[in-house]
Short mmCIF file of C-alpha atoms in Angstrom, two decimals:
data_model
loop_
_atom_site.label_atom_id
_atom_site.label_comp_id
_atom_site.label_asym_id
_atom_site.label_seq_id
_atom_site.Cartn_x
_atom_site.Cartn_y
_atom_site.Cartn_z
CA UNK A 1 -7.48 -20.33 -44.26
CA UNK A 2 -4.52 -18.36 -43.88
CA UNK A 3 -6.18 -15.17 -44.22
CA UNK A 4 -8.26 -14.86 -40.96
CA UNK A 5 -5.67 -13.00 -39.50
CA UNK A 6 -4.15 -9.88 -40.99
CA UNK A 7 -1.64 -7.52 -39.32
CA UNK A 8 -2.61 -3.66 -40.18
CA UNK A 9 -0.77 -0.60 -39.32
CA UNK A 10 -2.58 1.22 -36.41
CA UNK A 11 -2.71 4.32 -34.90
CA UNK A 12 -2.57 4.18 -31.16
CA UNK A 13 -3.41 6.36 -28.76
CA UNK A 14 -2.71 5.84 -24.89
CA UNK A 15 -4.21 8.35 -22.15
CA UNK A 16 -1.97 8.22 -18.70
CA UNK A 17 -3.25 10.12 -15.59
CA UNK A 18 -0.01 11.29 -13.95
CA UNK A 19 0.05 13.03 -10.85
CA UNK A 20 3.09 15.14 -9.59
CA UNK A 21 5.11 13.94 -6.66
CA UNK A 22 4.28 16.72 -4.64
CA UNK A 23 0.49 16.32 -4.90
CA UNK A 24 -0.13 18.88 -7.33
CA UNK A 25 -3.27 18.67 -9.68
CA UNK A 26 -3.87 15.45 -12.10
CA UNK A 27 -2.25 15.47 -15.62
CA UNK A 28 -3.93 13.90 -18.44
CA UNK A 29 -1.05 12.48 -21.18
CA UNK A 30 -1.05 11.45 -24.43
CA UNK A 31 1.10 9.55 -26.01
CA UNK A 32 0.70 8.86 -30.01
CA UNK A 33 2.23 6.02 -31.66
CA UNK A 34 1.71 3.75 -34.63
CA UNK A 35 1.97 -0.23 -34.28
CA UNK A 36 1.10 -2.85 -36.32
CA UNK A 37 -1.86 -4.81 -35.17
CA UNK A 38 -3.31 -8.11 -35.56
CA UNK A 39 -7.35 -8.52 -37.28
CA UNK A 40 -9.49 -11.23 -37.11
CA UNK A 41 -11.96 -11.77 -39.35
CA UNK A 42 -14.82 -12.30 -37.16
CA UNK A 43 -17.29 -13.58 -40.38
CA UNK A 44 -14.72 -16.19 -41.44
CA UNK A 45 -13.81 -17.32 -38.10
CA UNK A 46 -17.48 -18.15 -37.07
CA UNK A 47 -18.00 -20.14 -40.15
CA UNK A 48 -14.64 -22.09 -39.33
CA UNK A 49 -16.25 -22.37 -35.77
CA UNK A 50 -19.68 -23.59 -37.05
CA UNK A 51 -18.53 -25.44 -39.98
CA UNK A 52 -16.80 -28.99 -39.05
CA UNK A 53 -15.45 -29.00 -42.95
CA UNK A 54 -13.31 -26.55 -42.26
CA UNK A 55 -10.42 -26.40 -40.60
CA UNK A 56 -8.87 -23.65 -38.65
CA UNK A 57 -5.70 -24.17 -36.87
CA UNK A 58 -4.91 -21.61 -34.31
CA UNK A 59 -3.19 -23.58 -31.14
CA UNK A 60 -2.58 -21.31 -28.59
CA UNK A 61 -0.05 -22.83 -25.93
CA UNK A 62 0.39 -22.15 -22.15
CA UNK A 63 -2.68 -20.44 -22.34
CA UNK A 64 -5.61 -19.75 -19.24
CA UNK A 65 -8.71 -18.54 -20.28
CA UNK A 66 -10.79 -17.15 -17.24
CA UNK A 67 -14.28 -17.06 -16.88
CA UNK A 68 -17.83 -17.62 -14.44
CA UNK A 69 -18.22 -21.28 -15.66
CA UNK A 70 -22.47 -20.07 -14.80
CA UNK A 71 -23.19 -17.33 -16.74
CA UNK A 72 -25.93 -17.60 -19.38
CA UNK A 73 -24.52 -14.08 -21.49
CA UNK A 74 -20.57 -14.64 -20.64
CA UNK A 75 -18.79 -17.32 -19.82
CA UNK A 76 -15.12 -17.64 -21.64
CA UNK A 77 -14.65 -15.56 -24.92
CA UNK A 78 -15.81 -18.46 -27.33
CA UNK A 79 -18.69 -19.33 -24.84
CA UNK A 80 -19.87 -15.33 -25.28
CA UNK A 81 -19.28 -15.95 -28.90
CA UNK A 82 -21.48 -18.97 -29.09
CA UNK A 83 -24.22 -17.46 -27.61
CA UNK A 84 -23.97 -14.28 -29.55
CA UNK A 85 -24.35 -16.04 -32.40
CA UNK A 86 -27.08 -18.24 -31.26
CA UNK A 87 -28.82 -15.50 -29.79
CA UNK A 88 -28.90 -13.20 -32.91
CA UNK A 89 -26.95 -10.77 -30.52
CA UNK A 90 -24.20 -10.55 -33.48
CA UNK A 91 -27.00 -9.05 -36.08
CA UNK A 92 -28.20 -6.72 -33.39
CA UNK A 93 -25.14 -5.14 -32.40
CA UNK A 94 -25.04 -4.56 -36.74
CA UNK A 95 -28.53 -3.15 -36.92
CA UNK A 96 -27.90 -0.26 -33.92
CA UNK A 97 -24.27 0.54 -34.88
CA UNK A 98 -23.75 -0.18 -38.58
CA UNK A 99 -22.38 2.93 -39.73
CA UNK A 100 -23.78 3.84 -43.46
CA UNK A 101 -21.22 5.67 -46.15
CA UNK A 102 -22.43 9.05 -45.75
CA UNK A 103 -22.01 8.78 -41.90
CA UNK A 104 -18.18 7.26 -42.91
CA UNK A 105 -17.79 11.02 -44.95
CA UNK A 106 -19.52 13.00 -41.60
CA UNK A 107 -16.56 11.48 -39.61
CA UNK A 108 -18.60 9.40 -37.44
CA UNK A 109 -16.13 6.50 -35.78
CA UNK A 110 -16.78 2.80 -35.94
CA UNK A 111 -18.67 1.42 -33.13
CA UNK A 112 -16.37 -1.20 -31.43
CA UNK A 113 -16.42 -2.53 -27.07
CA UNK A 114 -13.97 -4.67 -25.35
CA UNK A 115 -14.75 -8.13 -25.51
CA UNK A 116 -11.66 -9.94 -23.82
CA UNK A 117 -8.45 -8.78 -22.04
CA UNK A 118 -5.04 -10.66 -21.97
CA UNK A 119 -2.11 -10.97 -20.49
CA UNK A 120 0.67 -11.80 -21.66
CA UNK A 121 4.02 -13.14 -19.92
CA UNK A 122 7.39 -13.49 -21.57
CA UNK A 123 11.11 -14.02 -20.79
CA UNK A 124 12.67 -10.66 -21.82
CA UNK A 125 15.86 -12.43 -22.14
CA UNK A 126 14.77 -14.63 -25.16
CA UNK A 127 11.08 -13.03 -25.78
CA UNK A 128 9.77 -16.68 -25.06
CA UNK A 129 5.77 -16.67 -23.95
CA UNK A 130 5.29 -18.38 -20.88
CA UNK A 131 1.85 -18.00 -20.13
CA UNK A 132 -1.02 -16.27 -21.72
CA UNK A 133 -4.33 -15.28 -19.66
CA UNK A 134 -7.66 -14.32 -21.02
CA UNK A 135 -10.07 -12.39 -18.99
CA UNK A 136 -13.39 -11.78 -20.63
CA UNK A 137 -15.08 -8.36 -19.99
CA UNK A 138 -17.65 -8.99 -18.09
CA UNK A 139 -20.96 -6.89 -17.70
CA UNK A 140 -19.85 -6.76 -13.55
CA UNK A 141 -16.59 -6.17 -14.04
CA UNK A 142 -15.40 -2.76 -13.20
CA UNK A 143 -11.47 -2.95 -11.66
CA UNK A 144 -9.65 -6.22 -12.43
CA UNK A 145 -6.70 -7.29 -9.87
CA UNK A 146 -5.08 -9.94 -11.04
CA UNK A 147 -2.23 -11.62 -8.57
CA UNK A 148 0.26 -14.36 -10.68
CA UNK A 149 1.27 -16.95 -8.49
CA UNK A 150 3.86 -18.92 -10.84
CA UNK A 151 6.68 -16.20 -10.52
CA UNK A 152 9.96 -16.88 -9.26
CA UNK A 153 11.73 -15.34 -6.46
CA UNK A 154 14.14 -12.68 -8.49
CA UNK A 155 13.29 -13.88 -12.20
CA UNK A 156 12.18 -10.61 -13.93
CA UNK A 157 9.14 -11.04 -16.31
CA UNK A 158 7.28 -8.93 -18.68
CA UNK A 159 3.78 -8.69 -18.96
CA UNK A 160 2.33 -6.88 -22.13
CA UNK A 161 -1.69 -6.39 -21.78
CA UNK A 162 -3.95 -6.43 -25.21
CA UNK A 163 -7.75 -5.38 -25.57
CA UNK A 164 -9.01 -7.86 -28.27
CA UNK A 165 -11.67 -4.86 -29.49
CA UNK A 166 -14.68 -6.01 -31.29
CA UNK A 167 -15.37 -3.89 -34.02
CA UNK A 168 -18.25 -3.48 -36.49
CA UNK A 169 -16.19 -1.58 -39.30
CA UNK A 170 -17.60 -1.02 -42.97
CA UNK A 171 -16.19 -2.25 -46.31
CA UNK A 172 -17.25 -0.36 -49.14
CA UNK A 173 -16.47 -0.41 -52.99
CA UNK A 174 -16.96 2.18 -55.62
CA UNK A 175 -18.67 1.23 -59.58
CA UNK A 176 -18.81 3.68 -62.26
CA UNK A 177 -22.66 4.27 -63.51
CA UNK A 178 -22.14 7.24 -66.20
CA UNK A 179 -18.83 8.64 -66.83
CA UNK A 180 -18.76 12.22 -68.78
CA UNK A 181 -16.02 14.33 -69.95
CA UNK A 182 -16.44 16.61 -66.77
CA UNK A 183 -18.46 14.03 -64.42
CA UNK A 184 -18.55 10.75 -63.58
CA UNK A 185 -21.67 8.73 -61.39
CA UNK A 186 -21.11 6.00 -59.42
CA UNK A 187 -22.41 3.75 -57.05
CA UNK A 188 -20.98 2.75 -53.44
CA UNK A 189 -21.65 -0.58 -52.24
CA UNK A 190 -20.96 -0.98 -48.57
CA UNK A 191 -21.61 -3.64 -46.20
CA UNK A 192 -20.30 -4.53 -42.30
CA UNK A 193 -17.21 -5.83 -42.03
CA UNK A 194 -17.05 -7.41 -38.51
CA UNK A 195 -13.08 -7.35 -37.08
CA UNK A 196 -11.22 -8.48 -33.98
CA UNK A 197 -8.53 -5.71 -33.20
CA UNK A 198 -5.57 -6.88 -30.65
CA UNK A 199 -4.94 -3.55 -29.30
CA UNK A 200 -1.67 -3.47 -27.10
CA UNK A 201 -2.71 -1.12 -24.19
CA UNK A 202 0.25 -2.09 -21.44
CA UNK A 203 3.95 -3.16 -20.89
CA UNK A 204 6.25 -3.40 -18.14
CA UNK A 205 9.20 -5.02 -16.88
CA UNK A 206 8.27 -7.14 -13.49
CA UNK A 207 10.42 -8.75 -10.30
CA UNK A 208 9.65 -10.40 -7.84
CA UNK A 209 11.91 -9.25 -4.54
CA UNK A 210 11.24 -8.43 -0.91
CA UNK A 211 12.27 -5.88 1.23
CA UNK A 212 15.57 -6.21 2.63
CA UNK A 213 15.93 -6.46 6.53
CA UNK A 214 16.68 -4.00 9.06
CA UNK A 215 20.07 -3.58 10.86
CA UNK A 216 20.55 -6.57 14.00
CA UNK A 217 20.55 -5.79 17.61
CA UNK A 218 24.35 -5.95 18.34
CA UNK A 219 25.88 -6.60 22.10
CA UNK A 220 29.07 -6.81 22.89
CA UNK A 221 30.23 -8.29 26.31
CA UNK A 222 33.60 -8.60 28.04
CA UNK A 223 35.05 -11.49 29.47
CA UNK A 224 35.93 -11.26 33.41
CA UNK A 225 39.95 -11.36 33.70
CA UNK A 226 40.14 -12.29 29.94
CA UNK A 227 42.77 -9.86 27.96
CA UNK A 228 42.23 -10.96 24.57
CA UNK A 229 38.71 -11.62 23.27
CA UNK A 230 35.46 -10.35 23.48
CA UNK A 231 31.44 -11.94 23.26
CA UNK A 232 28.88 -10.61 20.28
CA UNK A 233 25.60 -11.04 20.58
CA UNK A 234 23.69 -10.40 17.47
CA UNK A 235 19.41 -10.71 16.86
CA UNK A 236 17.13 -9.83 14.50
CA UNK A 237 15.43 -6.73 14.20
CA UNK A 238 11.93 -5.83 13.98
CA UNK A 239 9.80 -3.15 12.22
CA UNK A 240 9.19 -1.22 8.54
CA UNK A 241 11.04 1.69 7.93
CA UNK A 242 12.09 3.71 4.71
CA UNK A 243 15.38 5.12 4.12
CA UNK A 244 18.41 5.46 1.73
CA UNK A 245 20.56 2.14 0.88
CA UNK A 246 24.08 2.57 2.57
CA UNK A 247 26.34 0.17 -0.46
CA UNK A 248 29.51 -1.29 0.72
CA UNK A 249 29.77 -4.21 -2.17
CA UNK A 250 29.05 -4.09 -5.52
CA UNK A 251 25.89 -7.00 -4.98
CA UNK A 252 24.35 -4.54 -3.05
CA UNK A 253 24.30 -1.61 -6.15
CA UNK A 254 23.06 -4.80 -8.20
CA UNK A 255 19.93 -5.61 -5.61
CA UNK A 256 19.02 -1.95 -4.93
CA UNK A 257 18.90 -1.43 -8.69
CA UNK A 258 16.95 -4.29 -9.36
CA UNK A 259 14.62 -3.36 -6.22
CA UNK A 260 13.80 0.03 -7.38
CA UNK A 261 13.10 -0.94 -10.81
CA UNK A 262 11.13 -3.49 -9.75
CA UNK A 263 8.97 -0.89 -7.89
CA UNK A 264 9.41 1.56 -10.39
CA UNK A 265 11.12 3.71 -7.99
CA UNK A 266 13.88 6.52 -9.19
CA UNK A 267 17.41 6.12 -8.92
CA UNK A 268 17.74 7.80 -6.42
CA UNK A 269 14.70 7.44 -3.91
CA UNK A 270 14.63 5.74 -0.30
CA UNK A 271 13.62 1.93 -0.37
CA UNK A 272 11.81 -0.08 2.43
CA UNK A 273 13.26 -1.93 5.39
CA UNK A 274 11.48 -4.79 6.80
CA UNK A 275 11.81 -7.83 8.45
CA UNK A 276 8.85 -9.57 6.61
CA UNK A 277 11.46 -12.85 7.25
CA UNK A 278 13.58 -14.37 9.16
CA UNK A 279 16.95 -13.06 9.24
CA UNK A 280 19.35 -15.24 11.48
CA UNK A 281 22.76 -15.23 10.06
CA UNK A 282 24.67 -12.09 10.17
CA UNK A 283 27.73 -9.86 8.72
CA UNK A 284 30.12 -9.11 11.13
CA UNK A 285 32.86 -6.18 9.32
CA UNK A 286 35.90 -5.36 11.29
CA UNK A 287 38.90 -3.18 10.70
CA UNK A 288 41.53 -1.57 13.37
CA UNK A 289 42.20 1.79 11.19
CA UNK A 290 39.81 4.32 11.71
CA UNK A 291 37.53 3.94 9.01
CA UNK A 292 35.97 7.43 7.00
CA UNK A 293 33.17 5.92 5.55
CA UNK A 294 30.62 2.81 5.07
CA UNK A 295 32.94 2.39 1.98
CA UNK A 296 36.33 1.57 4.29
CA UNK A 297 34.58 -1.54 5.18
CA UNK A 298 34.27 -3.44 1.59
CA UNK A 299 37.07 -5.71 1.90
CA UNK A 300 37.37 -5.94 5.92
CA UNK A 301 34.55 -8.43 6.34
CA UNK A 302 35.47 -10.24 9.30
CA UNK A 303 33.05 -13.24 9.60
CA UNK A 304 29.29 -14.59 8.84
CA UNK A 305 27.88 -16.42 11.84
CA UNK A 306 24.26 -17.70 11.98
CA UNK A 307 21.91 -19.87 10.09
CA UNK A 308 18.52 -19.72 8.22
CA UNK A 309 16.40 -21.26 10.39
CA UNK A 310 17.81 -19.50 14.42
CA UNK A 311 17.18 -15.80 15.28
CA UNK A 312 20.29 -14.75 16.81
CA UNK A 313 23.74 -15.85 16.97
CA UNK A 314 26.89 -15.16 19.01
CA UNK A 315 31.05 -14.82 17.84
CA UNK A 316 33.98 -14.54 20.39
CA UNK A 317 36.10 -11.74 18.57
CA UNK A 318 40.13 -12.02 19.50
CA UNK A 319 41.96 -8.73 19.75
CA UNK A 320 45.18 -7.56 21.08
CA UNK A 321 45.12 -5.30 24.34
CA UNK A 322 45.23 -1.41 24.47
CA UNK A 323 44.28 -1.57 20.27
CA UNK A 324 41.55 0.01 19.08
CA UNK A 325 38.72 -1.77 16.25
CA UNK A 326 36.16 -0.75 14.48
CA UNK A 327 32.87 -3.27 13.29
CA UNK A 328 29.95 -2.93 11.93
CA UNK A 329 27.49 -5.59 11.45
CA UNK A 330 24.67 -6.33 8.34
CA UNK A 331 21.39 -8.86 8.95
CA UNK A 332 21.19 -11.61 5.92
CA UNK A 333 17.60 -12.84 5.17
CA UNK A 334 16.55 -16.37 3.76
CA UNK A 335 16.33 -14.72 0.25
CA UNK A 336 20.47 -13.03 1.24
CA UNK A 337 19.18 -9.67 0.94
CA UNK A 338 21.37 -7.66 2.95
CA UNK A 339 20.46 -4.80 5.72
CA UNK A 340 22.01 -1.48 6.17
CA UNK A 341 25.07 -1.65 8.42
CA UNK A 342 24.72 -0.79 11.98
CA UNK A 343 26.34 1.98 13.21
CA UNK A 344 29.85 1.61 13.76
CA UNK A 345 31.62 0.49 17.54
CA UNK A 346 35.23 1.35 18.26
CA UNK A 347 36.07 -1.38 21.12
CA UNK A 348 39.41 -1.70 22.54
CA UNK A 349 40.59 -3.93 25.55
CA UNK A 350 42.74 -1.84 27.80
CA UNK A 351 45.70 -3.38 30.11
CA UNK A 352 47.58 -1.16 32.64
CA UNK A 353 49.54 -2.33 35.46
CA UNK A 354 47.40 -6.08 35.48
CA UNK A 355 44.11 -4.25 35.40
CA UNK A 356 41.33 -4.89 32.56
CA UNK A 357 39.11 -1.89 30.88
CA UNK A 358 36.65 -2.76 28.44
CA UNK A 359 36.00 0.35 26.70
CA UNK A 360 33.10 0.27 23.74
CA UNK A 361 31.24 3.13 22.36
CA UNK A 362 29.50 3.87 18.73
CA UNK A 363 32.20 6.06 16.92
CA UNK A 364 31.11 8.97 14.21
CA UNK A 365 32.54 9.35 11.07
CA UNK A 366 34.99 12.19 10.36
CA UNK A 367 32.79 15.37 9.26
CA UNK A 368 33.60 17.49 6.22
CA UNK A 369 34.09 20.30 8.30
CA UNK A 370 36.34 18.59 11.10
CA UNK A 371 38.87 17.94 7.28
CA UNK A 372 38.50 21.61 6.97
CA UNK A 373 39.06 23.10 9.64
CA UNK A 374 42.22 24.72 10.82
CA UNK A 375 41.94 25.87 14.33
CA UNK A 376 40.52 24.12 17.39
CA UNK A 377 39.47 25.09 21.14
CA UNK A 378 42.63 24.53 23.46
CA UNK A 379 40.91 25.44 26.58
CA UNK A 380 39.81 22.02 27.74
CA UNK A 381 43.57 20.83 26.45
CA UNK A 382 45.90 23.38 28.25
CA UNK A 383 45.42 25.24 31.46
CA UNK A 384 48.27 27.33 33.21
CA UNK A 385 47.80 28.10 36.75
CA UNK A 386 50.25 29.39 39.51
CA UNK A 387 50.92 27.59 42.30
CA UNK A 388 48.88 27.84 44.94
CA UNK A 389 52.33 29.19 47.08
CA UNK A 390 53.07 31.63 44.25
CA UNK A 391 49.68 33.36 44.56
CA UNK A 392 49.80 33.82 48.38
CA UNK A 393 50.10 37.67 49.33
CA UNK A 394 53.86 38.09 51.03
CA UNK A 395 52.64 40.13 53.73
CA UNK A 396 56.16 41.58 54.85
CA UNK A 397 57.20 42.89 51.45
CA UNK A 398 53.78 44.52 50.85
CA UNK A 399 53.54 46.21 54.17
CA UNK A 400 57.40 46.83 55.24
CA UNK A 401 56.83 48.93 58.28
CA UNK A 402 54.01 47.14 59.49
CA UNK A 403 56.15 45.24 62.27
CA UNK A 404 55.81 44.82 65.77
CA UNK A 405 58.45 46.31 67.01
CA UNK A 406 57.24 49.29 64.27
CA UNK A 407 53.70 49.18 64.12
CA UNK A 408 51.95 51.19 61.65
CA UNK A 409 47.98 51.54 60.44
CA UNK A 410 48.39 50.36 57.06
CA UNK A 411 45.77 48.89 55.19
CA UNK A 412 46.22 47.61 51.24
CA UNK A 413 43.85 50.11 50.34
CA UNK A 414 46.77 52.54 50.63
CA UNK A 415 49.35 50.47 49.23
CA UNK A 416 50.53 51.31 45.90
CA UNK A 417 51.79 47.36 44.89
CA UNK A 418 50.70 43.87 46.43
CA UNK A 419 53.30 41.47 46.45
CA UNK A 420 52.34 38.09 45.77
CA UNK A 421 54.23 34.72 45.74
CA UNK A 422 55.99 33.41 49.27
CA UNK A 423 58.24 30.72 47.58
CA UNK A 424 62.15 31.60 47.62
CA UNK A 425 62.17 32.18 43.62
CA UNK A 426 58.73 33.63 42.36
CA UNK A 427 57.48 33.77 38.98
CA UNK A 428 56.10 36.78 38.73
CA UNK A 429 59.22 38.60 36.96
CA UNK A 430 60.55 35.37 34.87
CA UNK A 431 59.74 34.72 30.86
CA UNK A 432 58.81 31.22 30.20
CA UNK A 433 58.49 29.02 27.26
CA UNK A 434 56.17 26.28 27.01
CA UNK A 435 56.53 23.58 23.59
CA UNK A 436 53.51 21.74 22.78
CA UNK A 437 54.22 18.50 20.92
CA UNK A 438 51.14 16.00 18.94
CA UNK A 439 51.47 12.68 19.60
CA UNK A 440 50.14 11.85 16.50
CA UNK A 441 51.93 14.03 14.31
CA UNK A 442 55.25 15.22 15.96
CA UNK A 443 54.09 18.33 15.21
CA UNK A 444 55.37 21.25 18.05
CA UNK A 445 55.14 24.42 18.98
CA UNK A 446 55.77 26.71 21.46
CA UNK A 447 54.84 29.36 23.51
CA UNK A 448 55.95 32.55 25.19
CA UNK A 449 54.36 33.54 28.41
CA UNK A 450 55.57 35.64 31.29
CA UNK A 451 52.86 36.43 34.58
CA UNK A 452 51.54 39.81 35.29
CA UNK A 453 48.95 40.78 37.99
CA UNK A 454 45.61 42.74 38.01
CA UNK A 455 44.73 44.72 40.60
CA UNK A 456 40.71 45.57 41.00
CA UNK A 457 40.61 48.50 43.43
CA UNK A 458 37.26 48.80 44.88
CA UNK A 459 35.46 51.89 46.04
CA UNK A 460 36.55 51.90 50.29
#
């Protein structure tokens, strides 16, 4: 009987409670839209149910329908069925909400309650179902949570969620008992007509991914007397933390897509850190040109040490002496989700004269305003000082006639000019020039200085 089910054009109306980021006040949406939706005769199915005669083909595959297996009023949806029907619940539910025709023309809507939910799952790159799930609506049931266990780690899945709505609609014709030139009488014969409406009510796009780790512990550690190489230590890290994705490859735009989407996140909000997993190999990045960004690293990587199954792992690093190098290192988890880099350590081995330095320190990015800016402190670069000879007081050239064979009370409260500087040329009357060259640039340039003095003459 090919006409149990009929697809009808349906108005639908969804209500979404939105609330704003910032925690303002509830908003109430409505969204109108029109979709075609399937009917069930619920009269003709029942006698295809009861009626061993007739056959009624309707195989539903991969499908799960849930249900208390003791329940005298609901158990699965053609359990509830059954004992409507045996019950007289069915002509009932008719008698208290048939609507007559001139409640139809008062606008009075068609009584109609929930009488199954289900869920369906489907590939959404060839629309294929995999598994449909039917939840009855239970007197006691007031929030459903239901947790699907057959998902894949990163296989995205939709899930679309129908009401099948029971509804006790009226079918009504019209015959003609007098027509007149200006009137016309007729009668209305109406009786229930008893549907099944599959009412789409959600959709959304689903994945399956965990939260990527957090940076390692890193620890680098010098060889005694050894000019070339270097130990890293590298562990996992623990604890949950939220912040922005640092990208250095292009499978790490891909993951942080998929892991916002997946969360319904926006584009361009924080994600979560965790190590809810073993993370024991590692992503060791090195360069020896002083990087500018995260970005400077996406084709130095340097090495992956580590397995699955350890914690830490350790990597002797070769360099050459009195060169600097920059690494950073990433965490890998079982799934190869990849942490945020650490921050960044310039090392360099130092040789002078047979001696070993090991120098290592975290090293900051170039600001925007240190590309900006044109001038710079010199104080802590430059100092000019006179010698310590050239800033002595020459006693005999300040006080001439203060000798012994000539003694006079002079004191250099009276003088009118100190004399400083003892050394056989002094500098206090030369012009000098002083050229500043960059090492890194070649850049020079000089400057013009001659030495003056300053007297402070204090009250006697």
């Amino acid at each position: 009987m090919s006409n149990i089910i009929t697809t009808e054009e349906f108005a639908i109306s969804k209500e979404i409670v939105a609330q704003k980021t910032d925690g303002g006040e509830r908003q109430l949406i409505n969204e109108q839209s029109e979709e075609n939706v399937e009917l069930v005769d619920l009269e003709m199915w029942l006698a295809t149910y009861l009626d061993p005669s007739i056959v009624y083909s309707n195989i539903i595959e991969n499908a799960t329908i849930m249900g208390e297996p003791i329940d005298e009023e609901c158990q699965s949806f053609f359990d509830t069925l059954r004992a409507l029907l045996m019950a007289g619940k069915i002509q009932n539910i008719i008698t208290d909400n048939f609507r007559s025709y001139t409640a139809i023309l008062e606008g009075e809507l068609a009584y109609n309650e929930t009488l199954v939910y289900e869920i369906e799952k489907l590939s959404p790159d060839n629309s294929e179902i995999i598994q449909r799930t039917f939840i009855p609506n239970l007197t006691k049931l007031e929030l459903l949570r239901y947790i699907d266990t057959q998902v894949k780690y990163n296989k995205e899945y939709t899930y679309e969620i129908f009401a099948h709505q029971f509804i006790v609609g009226t079918e009504y014709s019209y015959k003609t008992k007098d027509l007149k030139a200006t009137s016309v009488e007729f009668y209305v014969t109406y009786k229930p007509s008893l549907k099944i409406a599959r009412i789409p009510i959600f959709k959304q796009n689903a994945r399956l991914l965990d939260a990527a780790p957090l940076p390692p512990n890193v620890e680098l550690v010098p060889y005694k007397g050894v000019f070339n190489e270097f130990l890293i230590n590298l562990s996992g890290n623990s604890g949950d933390i939220e912040e922005m994705p640092i990208i250095i490859t292009d499978a790490d735009a891909d993951f942080y897509k998929k892991y916002r989407e997946a969360r319904g996140l926006d584009e361009d909000a924080p994600i979560r850190f965790a190590n809810d997993d073993a993370s024991g190999r590692f992503e060791i990045y090195r360069t020896d040109v002083a990087p500018k960004s995260y970005e400077d690293f996406r084709t130095n990587l340097y090495a992956i040490v580590g397995a699955v199954d350890v914690a830490s792992a350790s990597m002797k690093s070769k360099v050459q002496t009195n060169k600097k190098y920059y690494y950073t290192f990433r965490a890998i988890d079982q799934h190869d989700n990849r942490s945020n880099p650490s921050p960044v350590y310039q090392v360099e081995i130092v040789e002078d004269s047979g001696m070993m330095f090991f120098l290592s320190s975290v090293y900051q990015f170039p600001t925007i305003e240190d590309k900006t800016t044109h001038t710079r402190t010199f104080q802590r670069f430059l100092k000019i000082n006179p010698n310590m000879i050239q800033s002595l007081v020459n006693m005999e050239e300040t006080f001439p006639l203060n000798h012994w064979w000539n003694p006079v009370d002079e004191s250099a409260y009276d003088v009118s000019e100190v004399i400083l500087g003892k050394a056989e040329q002094d500098v206090w009357t030369k012009n000098f020039k002083l050229r500043v060259t960059s090492k890194h640039t070649g850049r020079k340039f000089d400057i013009n200085l001659t030495c003056k003095t300053q007297y402070n003459k204090q009250d006697e």
